[in-house]
CSV table of C-alpha atoms in Angstrom, one decimal:
chain,number,residue,atom,x,y,z
P,1,UNK,CA,-78.4,11.9,5.6
P,2,UNK,CA,-80.1,14.1,8.2
P,3,UNK,CA,-82.8,12.0,9.8
P,4,UNK,CA,-84.0,14.7,12.1
P,5,UNK,CA,-84.3,18.2,10.6
P,6,UNK,CA,-84.9,21.6,12.1
P,7,UNK,CA,-85.3,23.8,9.2
P,8,UNK,CA,-85.4,27.1,11.0
P,9,UNK,CA,-82.0,28.0,12.4
P,10,UNK,CA,-83.4,30.9,14.4
P,11,UNK,CA,-86.6,32.3,15.7
P,12,UNK,CA,-87.4,35.7,17.3
P,13,UNK,CA,-90.4,36.1,19.5
P,14,UNK,CA,-91.7,38.8,21.9
P,15,UNK,CA,-92.1,38.2,25.6
P,16,UNK,CA,-95.5,36.8,26.4
P,17,UNK,CA,-96.2,35.5,22.9
P,18,UNK,CA,-96.1,31.9,21.8
P,19,UNK,CA,-92.9,30.3,20.4
P,20,UNK,CA,-93.4,27.4,18.0
P,21,UNK,CA,-90.3,25.3,17.2
P,22,UNK,CA,-90.6,22.7,14.5
P,23,UNK,CA,-88.9,19.4,13.7
P,24,UNK,CA,-89.3,16.9,10.9
P,25,UNK,CA,-88.0,13.4,10.8
P,26,UNK,CA,-87.6,10.7,8.1
P,27,UNK,CA,-87.0,7.5,10.0
P,28,UNK,CA,-90.3,5.7,10.7
P,29,UNK,CA,-88.5,3.5,13.3
P,30,UNK,CA,-88.3,6.4,15.7
P,31,UNK,CA,-90.7,5.9,18.6
P,32,UNK,CA,-89.6,8.5,21.2
P,33,UNK,CA,-88.9,12.1,20.7
P,34,UNK,CA,-87.3,14.7,23.0
P,35,UNK,CA,-86.6,18.4,23.2
P,36,UNK,CA,-83.5,19.7,24.7
P,37,UNK,CA,-82.5,23.3,25.5
P,38,UNK,CA,-78.9,24.4,25.4
P,39,UNK,CA,-77.2,27.5,26.8
P,40,UNK,CA,-73.7,28.5,25.7
P,41,UNK,CA,-70.9,26.7,27.6
P,42,UNK,CA,-73.4,24.2,29.0
P,43,UNK,CA,-74.6,20.8,28.0
P,44,UNK,CA,-78.1,20.3,26.7
P,45,UNK,CA,-80.9,20.1,29.3
P,46,UNK,CA,-83.9,17.9,28.9
P,47,UNK,CA,-87.1,19.8,28.5
P,48,UNK,CA,-89.9,17.5,27.5
P,49,UNK,CA,-90.5,14.2,25.6
P,50,UNK,CA,-93.3,12.3,23.8
P,51,UNK,CA,-93.8,8.7,23.0
P,52,UNK,CA,-95.0,7.8,19.5
P,53,UNK,CA,-98.2,6.4,21.0
P,54,UNK,CA,-99.3,9.9,22.0
P,55,UNK,CA,-99.9,13.1,20.0
P,56,UNK,CA,-99.5,15.6,22.7
P,57,UNK,CA,-97.6,16.1,26.0
P,58,UNK,CA,-97.8,19.1,28.3
P,59,UNK,CA,-95.5,20.3,31.0
P,60,UNK,CA,-96.2,23.7,32.3
P,61,UNK,CA,-95.5,26.3,29.6
P,62,UNK,CA,-94.1,23.6,27.3
P,63,UNK,CA,-96.3,21.4,25.0
P,64,UNK,CA,-95.0,19.0,22.4
P,65,UNK,CA,-97.2,17.9,19.5
P,66,UNK,CA,-96.5,14.8,17.4
P,67,UNK,CA,-98.0,14.2,14.0
P,68,UNK,CA,-96.8,10.7,13.0
P,69,UNK,CA,-98.4,10.6,9.6
P,70,UNK,CA,-96.5,13.8,8.7
P,71,UNK,CA,-93.4,12.8,10.6
P,72,UNK,CA,-93.5,16.2,12.3
P,73,UNK,CA,-93.3,17.4,15.8
P,74,UNK,CA,-93.4,20.9,17.3
P,75,UNK,CA,-92.6,22.5,20.7
P,76,UNK,CA,-94.9,25.3,21.9
P,77,UNK,CA,-93.8,27.6,24.6
P,78,UNK,CA,-96.5,29.8,26.1
P,79,UNK,CA,-96.0,32.4,27.3
P,80,UNK,CA,-92.4,32.9,26.1
P,81,UNK,CA,-90.0,34.5,28.6
P,82,UNK,CA,-86.6,36.1,28.0
P,83,UNK,CA,-85.0,33.3,30.0
P,84,UNK,CA,-86.2,30.9,27.3
P,85,UNK,CA,-83.6,32.3,24.9
P,86,UNK,CA,-81.4,29.4,24.0
P,87,UNK,CA,-80.8,26.8,21.3
P,88,UNK,CA,-83.4,24.1,21.2
P,89,UNK,CA,-82.6,20.7,19.8
P,90,UNK,CA,-85.1,18.1,18.7
P,91,UNK,CA,-84.0,14.5,19.2
P,92,UNK,CA,-85.4,11.1,18.4
P,93,UNK,CA,-84.7,7.5,19.4
P,94,UNK,CA,-85.5,4.1,17.9
P,95,UNK,CA,-87.0,1.4,20.1
P,96,UNK,CA,-83.7,-0.5,20.4
P,97,UNK,CA,-83.3,-0.1,24.1
P,98,UNK,CA,-80.1,1.8,23.5
P,99,UNK,CA,-79.4,5.3,24.4
P,100,UNK,CA,-78.7,6.6,20.9
P,101,UNK,CA,-80.2,9.9,20.2
P,102,UNK,CA,-80.4,11.4,16.8
P,103,UNK,CA,-80.4,15.2,17.0
P,104,UNK,CA,-81.5,18.0,14.7
P,105,UNK,CA,-79.2,20.9,14.1
P,106,UNK,CA,-81.0,23.2,16.5
P,107,UNK,CA,-83.1,26.4,16.4
P,108,UNK,CA,-81.8,29.5,18.2
P,109,UNK,CA,-84.7,31.1,20.0
P,110,UNK,CA,-84.5,34.8,21.0
P,111,UNK,CA,-87.2,36.1,23.3
P,112,UNK,CA,-87.1,39.9,23.5
P,113,UNK,CA,-88.7,41.9,26.4
N,1,UNK,CA,-76.7,15.0,43.6
N,2,UNK,CA,-73.7,16.0,41.5
N,3,UNK,CA,-74.3,16.2,37.8
N,4,UNK,CA,-72.3,14.8,34.9
N,5,UNK,CA,-68.7,16.1,35.0
N,6,UNK,CA,-66.3,16.3,32.1
N,7,UNK,CA,-62.6,17.0,32.2
N,8,UNK,CA,-60.9,18.9,30.8
N,9,UNK,CA,-63.3,21.6,29.8
N,10,UNK,CA,-61.0,23.0,27.1
N,11,UNK,CA,-58.2,21.4,25.2
N,12,UNK,CA,-55.9,22.6,22.4
N,13,UNK,CA,-54.0,20.0,20.4
N,14,UNK,CA,-52.2,19.9,17.1
N,15,UNK,CA,-52.8,17.6,14.1
N,16,UNK,CA,-51.5,14.1,14.5
N,17,UNK,CA,-51.6,14.1,18.3
N,18,UNK,CA,-54.0,12.0,20.3
N,19,UNK,CA,-56.3,13.1,23.1
N,20,UNK,CA,-58.2,11.5,26.0
N,21,UNK,CA,-61.4,13.0,27.4
N,22,UNK,CA,-63.0,12.0,30.7
N,23,UNK,CA,-66.6,11.7,31.9
N,24,UNK,CA,-67.9,11.0,35.3
N,25,UNK,CA,-71.6,10.1,35.2
N,26,UNK,CA,-74.2,10.9,37.9
N,27,UNK,CA,-73.8,8.6,40.8
N,28,UNK,CA,-75.8,5.4,40.2
N,29,UNK,CA,-76.0,5.9,36.4
N,30,UNK,CA,-74.5,3.0,34.5
N,31,UNK,CA,-75.0,4.1,30.9
N,32,UNK,CA,-72.7,6.7,29.4
N,33,UNK,CA,-73.0,8.1,25.8
N,34,UNK,CA,-70.7,10.4,23.9
N,35,UNK,CA,-71.7,12.9,21.3
N,36,UNK,CA,-69.8,15.3,19.1
N,37,UNK,CA,-71.2,18.8,18.4
N,38,UNK,CA,-70.0,20.8,15.4
N,39,UNK,CA,-71.6,23.9,13.9
N,40,UNK,CA,-72.4,22.2,10.6
N,41,UNK,CA,-73.5,18.7,11.8
N,42,UNK,CA,-75.1,19.4,15.1
N,43,UNK,CA,-74.9,16.7,17.8
N,44,UNK,CA,-73.9,13.3,16.5
N,45,UNK,CA,-73.8,10.1,18.5
N,46,UNK,CA,-70.4,8.6,18.9
N,47,UNK,CA,-71.0,5.6,21.2
N,48,UNK,CA,-72.7,4.3,24.3
N,49,UNK,CA,-71.2,2.2,27.1
N,50,UNK,CA,-73.1,0.2,29.7
N,51,UNK,CA,-71.5,-2.0,32.3
N,52,UNK,CA,-68.0,-1.5,30.7
N,53,UNK,CA,-69.3,-2.8,27.3
N,54,UNK,CA,-69.8,-0.7,24.2
N,55,UNK,CA,-73.4,-1.3,23.2
N,56,UNK,CA,-73.8,1.0,20.3
N,57,UNK,CA,-71.6,3.0,17.9
N,58,UNK,CA,-72.2,5.8,15.6
N,59,UNK,CA,-70.7,6.4,12.2
N,60,UNK,CA,-67.2,7.6,13.2
N,61,UNK,CA,-63.8,6.3,12.1
N,62,UNK,CA,-61.8,3.9,14.2
N,63,UNK,CA,-59.7,6.8,15.4
N,64,UNK,CA,-62.5,7.5,17.9
N,65,UNK,CA,-62.6,4.9,20.7
N,66,UNK,CA,-63.8,4.8,24.3
N,67,UNK,CA,-64.0,2.7,27.4
N,68,UNK,CA,-65.9,2.5,30.6
N,69,UNK,CA,-64.5,1.5,34.0
N,70,UNK,CA,-66.2,-0.5,36.7
N,71,UNK,CA,-67.2,2.7,38.5
N,72,UNK,CA,-69.1,3.8,35.3
N,73,UNK,CA,-66.6,6.6,34.6
N,74,UNK,CA,-65.8,6.7,30.9
N,75,UNK,CA,-63.0,7.9,28.7
N,76,UNK,CA,-63.0,8.8,25.1
N,77,UNK,CA,-59.9,8.7,23.0
N,78,UNK,CA,-59.2,10.3,19.6
N,79,UNK,CA,-56.0,9.3,17.9
N,80,UNK,CA,-54.2,11.0,15.0
N,81,UNK,CA,-56.2,14.2,15.4
N,82,UNK,CA,-57.4,16.1,12.3
N,83,UNK,CA,-58.6,19.7,12.0
N,84,UNK,CA,-62.2,18.4,11.5
N,85,UNK,CA,-62.1,16.9,15.0
N,86,UNK,CA,-62.4,20.3,16.5
N,87,UNK,CA,-65.7,20.2,18.3
N,88,UNK,CA,-67.6,20.2,21.6
N,89,UNK,CA,-67.6,16.6,22.9
N,90,UNK,CA,-70.5,15.9,25.2
N,91,UNK,CA,-71.0,13.1,27.6
N,92,UNK,CA,-74.4,12.0,28.8
N,93,UNK,CA,-75.4,9.5,31.5
N,94,UNK,CA,-78.6,7.7,32.2
N,95,UNK,CA,-79.7,5.2,34.8
N,96,UNK,CA,-79.7,2.0,32.9
N,97,UNK,CA,-79.7,3.0,29.3
N,98,UNK,CA,-82.8,1.0,28.7
N,99,UNK,CA,-86.4,2.0,28.1
N,100,UNK,CA,-86.8,5.7,28.1
N,101,UNK,CA,-84.4,6.7,30.8
N,102,UNK,CA,-83.6,10.4,30.5
N,103,UNK,CA,-80.1,11.3,29.5
N,104,UNK,CA,-78.3,14.0,31.5
N,105,UNK,CA,-75.6,15.9,29.7
N,106,UNK,CA,-72.3,17.2,31.0
N,107,UNK,CA,-71.0,20.7,30.1
N,108,UNK,CA,-68.7,19.2,27.4
N,109,UNK,CA,-65.1,19.4,26.5
N,110,UNK,CA,-64.2,22.0,23.8
N,111,UNK,CA,-61.4,20.5,21.7
N,112,UNK,CA,-59.5,22.7,19.3
N,113,UNK,CA,-57.1,21.1,16.8
N,114,UNK,CA,-54.6,23.4,15.2
């Protein structure tokens, strides 16, 4: 039972354009959401997060949007750069105080020059 | 500040053997979590340790176990290895494990079971 879903396994975007990565979840107990970026042979690196009490969080070129009623979140990267090419994971956590993240299966982003 | 380190980085074992993986968290971090990454299932939570106690466990068989030492270093053990255990095993540390402390991941140990 996949509680966090990333339905697009891959996405190709041109440099300078916007990249939009999507994530859907089913567990209404999730109250904190994160995006991680992963390069080959490295562990995931934290990018940006959002609490369920917010609907938007920005950090430089990265913005995460949360639509609780639709159980959907998205990561916008503007402008996209070739160095953004990596696998992006959406993750969610319940408000249990424990560090248990539920991850999606990832979306491979390719930004071409 | 040194990041999360995992040893070994690569490991090849045969079915039926057992394996122990090691994780050293960032200095000062007391919570250590383990995840398994496979192509089909993505990253799946194995367990979390805090102050030498297992606080949470994912849906994995009892062959998967772990422990944490007083210096917060953690080990993960898999007994009676199966082909399906081939995966990237990732360790993540966070300050206290409570609230919304960010988790920092290590580079992982790539386990291949033949």
